Amino acid sequence: MLMPRQQVPTLQFPTINGSDYDLVKQAPDNFTLIVFYRGLHCPICANYLRELGRLLPEFNKRGVDVVAVSSDQRDRAQRMFEKLKSKQFLLGYNLNLETAKNWGLYISTSKGMTSIGLEEPALFSEPGIFLVRPDQTLFYANIQTMPFARPMFTELLSAIDFTLEHNYPARGQYIGAV
């Protein structure tokens, strides 16, 4: 189980822009925001990522680097990238499902064709959002079993503002007896 204030697992994958992403090599001023999404087959993911793309400048102003990734293959990730219409978006693909499990993400099996006429992959990860400090420790995590009712990015921006203004610590770190 991932724990706040503890090191996060490694995270490496290729990106649509041709570079290889490695979380340990990132140097954000305050946080890295990692958005794990289900894949091209998920219309909710596309809308969610469009909203994230619209707010990228706000995250960047706060010293937050942003990346989104799924287990989709390159061709499907490229199609998602084109749907997003944001050239600044760092979009990864080929997320290893063992890596997804290491991050605590839930894995789903295909139910076949989706409402938008795309086949789901045989296996894929469900959504997760993480804020990681520059020292590679977990600050915030939201892990879901379904695509519905995700945290709003505007609320996350407000939380980041409060955190930075008040030097608010990561919470949920207690692992002792209760």
CSV table of C-alpha atoms in Angstrom, one decimal:
chain,number,residue,atom,x,y,z
A,1,MET,CA,0.0,0.0,0.0
A,2,LEU,CA,1.3,3.5,-0.9
A,3,MET,CA,1.7,5.7,2.1
A,4,PRO,CA,1.8,9.5,2.3
A,5,ARG,CA,5.3,10.9,3.0
A,6,GLN,CA,6.9,7.6,1.8
A,7,GLN,CA,8.7,7.0,-1.5
A,8,VAL,CA,6.4,6.2,-4.5
A,9,PRO,CA,7.1,3.3,-6.8
A,10,THR,CA,9.1,3.8,-10.0
A,11,LEU,CA,7.2,5.1,-13.0
A,12,GLN,CA,8.6,4.9,-16.5
A,13,PHE,CA,6.8,4.9,-19.9
A,14,PRO,CA,7.1,6.3,-23.4
A,15,THR,CA,5.2,9.5,-24.3
A,16,ILE,CA,3.5,10.7,-27.5
A,17,ASN,CA,6.1,13.4,-28.0
A,18,GLY,CA,8.7,10.7,-28.4
A,19,SER,CA,10.5,11.1,-25.1
A,20,ASP,CA,10.7,8.5,-22.4
A,21,TYR,CA,9.2,9.6,-19.1
A,22,ASP,CA,10.9,8.7,-15.8
A,23,LEU,CA,9.4,10.1,-12.6
A,24,VAL,CA,12.7,10.0,-10.7
A,25,LYS,CA,14.2,12.4,-13.3
A,26,GLN,CA,11.5,15.0,-12.9
A,27,ALA,CA,12.3,18.3,-11.0
A,28,PRO,CA,9.0,20.2,-10.4
A,29,ASP,CA,9.1,23.2,-8.1
A,30,ASN,CA,6.3,21.8,-5.9
A,31,PHE,CA,4.6,18.6,-7.2
A,32,THR,CA,4.2,16.2,-10.1
A,33,LEU,CA,0.6,15.5,-10.8
A,34,ILE,CA,0.2,12.0,-12.3
A,35,VAL,CA,-3.2,11.2,-13.8
A,36,PHE,CA,-3.7,7.5,-14.6
A,37,TYR,CA,-6.6,7.1,-17.0
A,38,ARG,CA,-8.4,4.1,-18.4
A,39,GLY,CA,-7.7,4.6,-22.1
A,40,LEU,CA,-9.1,5.7,-25.5
A,41,HIS,CA,-12.2,3.6,-24.9
A,42,CYS,CA,-13.3,5.8,-22.0
A,43,PRO,CA,-15.3,8.9,-23.0
A,44,ILE,CA,-15.3,10.1,-19.4
A,45,CYS,CA,-11.5,10.0,-19.5
A,46,ALA,CA,-11.4,12.2,-22.6
A,47,ASN,CA,-13.6,14.8,-21.1
A,48,TYR,CA,-11.6,14.7,-17.8
A,49,LEU,CA,-8.3,15.1,-19.7
A,50,ARG,CA,-9.7,18.0,-21.8
A,51,GLU,CA,-10.5,19.8,-18.5
A,52,LEU,CA,-7.0,19.0,-17.2
A,53,GLY,CA,-5.5,20.4,-20.5
A,54,ARG,CA,-7.5,23.6,-20.1
A,55,LEU,CA,-6.1,24.0,-16.6
A,56,LEU,CA,-2.5,23.1,-17.4
A,57,PRO,CA,-1.3,26.8,-17.2
A,58,GLU,CA,-2.9,27.0,-13.7
A,59,PHE,CA,-1.0,23.9,-12.5
A,60,ASN,CA,2.2,25.2,-14.1
A,61,LYS,CA,1.9,28.5,-12.3
A,62,ARG,CA,1.8,26.6,-9.1
A,63,GLY,CA,5.0,24.7,-9.8
A,64,VAL,CA,3.1,21.5,-10.7
A,65,ASP,CA,4.3,19.4,-13.6
A,66,VAL,CA,1.5,17.3,-15.1
A,67,VAL,CA,1.6,13.9,-16.9
A,68,ALA,CA,-1.2,11.5,-17.9
A,69,VAL,CA,-0.8,7.9,-18.8
A,70,SER,CA,-2.7,4.7,-19.6
A,71,SER,CA,-1.9,1.2,-20.6
A,72,ASP,CA,-3.0,1.9,-24.2
A,73,GLN,CA,-0.7,1.1,-27.0
A,74,ARG,CA,0.8,4.0,-29.0
A,75,ASP,CA,-1.8,4.1,-31.7
A,76,ARG,CA,-4.7,4.5,-29.2
A,77,ALA,CA,-2.7,7.0,-27.1
A,78,GLN,CA,-2.1,9.0,-30.3
A,79,ARG,CA,-5.8,9.1,-31.0
A,80,MET,CA,-6.5,10.2,-27.4
A,81,PHE,CA,-3.9,13.0,-27.8
A,82,GLU,CA,-5.6,14.2,-31.0
A,83,LYS,CA,-8.9,14.3,-29.1
A,84,LEU,CA,-7.4,16.5,-26.4
A,85,LYS,CA,-6.3,19.2,-28.8
A,86,SER,CA,-3.6,20.4,-26.4
A,87,LYS,CA,-0.1,20.3,-27.7
A,88,GLN,CA,1.4,21.1,-24.2
A,89,PHE,CA,-0.1,17.9,-22.8
A,90,LEU,CA,2.4,15.2,-21.8
A,91,LEU,CA,0.6,12.0,-22.5
A,92,GLY,CA,2.2,8.6,-21.9
A,93,TYR,CA,1.3,5.1,-23.0
A,94,ASN,CA,2.2,1.4,-22.5
A,95,LEU,CA,1.8,1.7,-18.7
A,96,ASN,CA,2.9,-1.7,-17.5
A,97,LEU,CA,0.0,-3.2,-15.5
A,98,GLU,CA,2.4,-4.5,-12.8
A,99,THR,CA,3.5,-0.9,-12.4
A,100,ALA,CA,-0.2,0.1,-12.2
A,101,LYS,CA,-0.7,-2.5,-9.4
A,102,ASN,CA,2.4,-1.2,-7.6
A,103,TRP,CA,0.7,2.3,-7.5
A,104,GLY,CA,-2.4,0.7,-6.0
A,105,LEU,CA,-4.5,1.0,-9.1
A,106,TYR,CA,-7.4,-1.4,-9.7
A,107,ILE,CA,-7.3,-3.5,-12.9
A,108,SER,CA,-10.4,-4.3,-14.9
A,109,THR,CA,-11.1,-6.9,-17.6
A,110,SER,CA,-12.8,-6.0,-20.9
A,111,LYS,CA,-16.5,-5.9,-21.1
A,112,GLY,CA,-16.3,-5.7,-24.9
A,113,MET,CA,-17.6,-2.7,-26.9
A,114,THR,CA,-18.1,0.6,-25.2
A,115,SER,CA,-20.8,3.2,-25.6
A,116,ILE,CA,-18.7,5.0,-28.1
A,117,GLY,CA,-18.1,1.9,-30.2
A,118,LEU,CA,-14.5,1.2,-29.1
A,119,GLU,CA,-13.3,-2.2,-27.9
A,120,GLU,CA,-11.9,-2.2,-24.3
A,121,PRO,CA,-8.4,-3.7,-24.0
A,122,ALA,CA,-8.3,-7.2,-22.4
A,123,LEU,CA,-6.9,-5.6,-19.2
A,124,PHE,CA,-6.5,-2.0,-18.2
A,125,SER,CA,-6.1,0.1,-15.1
A,126,GLU,CA,-8.9,2.2,-13.5
A,127,PRO,CA,-8.2,5.9,-12.8
A,128,GLY,CA,-5.9,7.3,-10.2
A,129,ILE,CA,-4.5,10.7,-9.4
A,130,PHE,CA,-1.4,11.4,-7.4
A,131,LEU,CA,0.5,14.4,-6.3
A,132,VAL,CA,4.2,13.5,-5.7
A,133,ARG,CA,6.7,15.8,-4.0
A,134,PRO,CA,10.0,16.6,-5.7
A,135,ASP,CA,11.7,14.1,-3.3
A,136,GLN,CA,9.5,11.3,-4.8
A,137,THR,CA,7.3,11.0,-1.7
A,138,LEU,CA,3.5,10.7,-1.9
A,139,PHE,CA,1.5,13.8,-0.9
A,140,TYR,CA,-2.0,13.0,-2.3
A,141,ALA,CA,-3.7,10.0,-3.8
A,142,ASN,CA,-7.1,9.3,-5.2
A,143,ILE,CA,-7.6,5.8,-6.5
A,144,GLN,CA,-10.9,4.7,-8.1
A,145,THR,CA,-12.6,1.4,-9.1
A,146,MET,CA,-14.7,3.1,-11.8
A,147,PRO,CA,-14.5,6.1,-14.2
A,148,PHE,CA,-17.3,8.0,-12.4
A,149,ALA,CA,-17.2,10.9,-9.8
A,150,ARG,CA,-13.6,11.9,-10.1
A,151,PRO,CA,-12.0,14.8,-8.2
A,152,MET,CA,-12.4,18.1,-9.9
A,153,PHE,CA,-9.2,19.7,-11.0
A,154,THR,CA,-10.4,23.1,-9.9
A,155,GLU,CA,-10.7,21.8,-6.3
A,156,LEU,CA,-7.3,20.2,-6.6
A,157,LEU,CA,-5.9,23.6,-7.6
A,158,SER,CA,-7.5,25.1,-4.5
A,159,ALA,CA,-6.0,22.3,-2.3
A,160,ILE,CA,-2.6,23.0,-3.8
A,161,ASP,CA,-2.9,26.7,-3.1
A,162,PHE,CA,-3.8,26.0,0.6
A,163,THR,CA,-1.0,23.5,0.9
A,164,LEU,CA,1.6,25.9,-0.5
A,165,GLU,CA,0.3,28.8,1.5
A,166,HIS,CA,0.2,27.0,4.9
A,167,ASN,CA,2.9,24.4,4.3
A,168,TYR,CA,0.2,21.8,4.9
A,169,PRO,CA,1.7,18.3,5.4
A,170,ALA,CA,0.6,15.0,3.7
A,171,ARG,CA,-2.0,13.3,5.8
A,172,GLY,CA,-2.9,9.6,6.3
A,173,GLN,CA,0.6,8.5,7.2
A,174,TYR,CA,-0.2,6.7,10.4
A,175,ILE,CA,0.3,2.9,10.3
A,176,GLY,CA,0.2,1.9,14.0
A,177,ALA,CA,-2.4,0.1,16.0
A,178,VAL,CA,-5.9,1.6,16.3
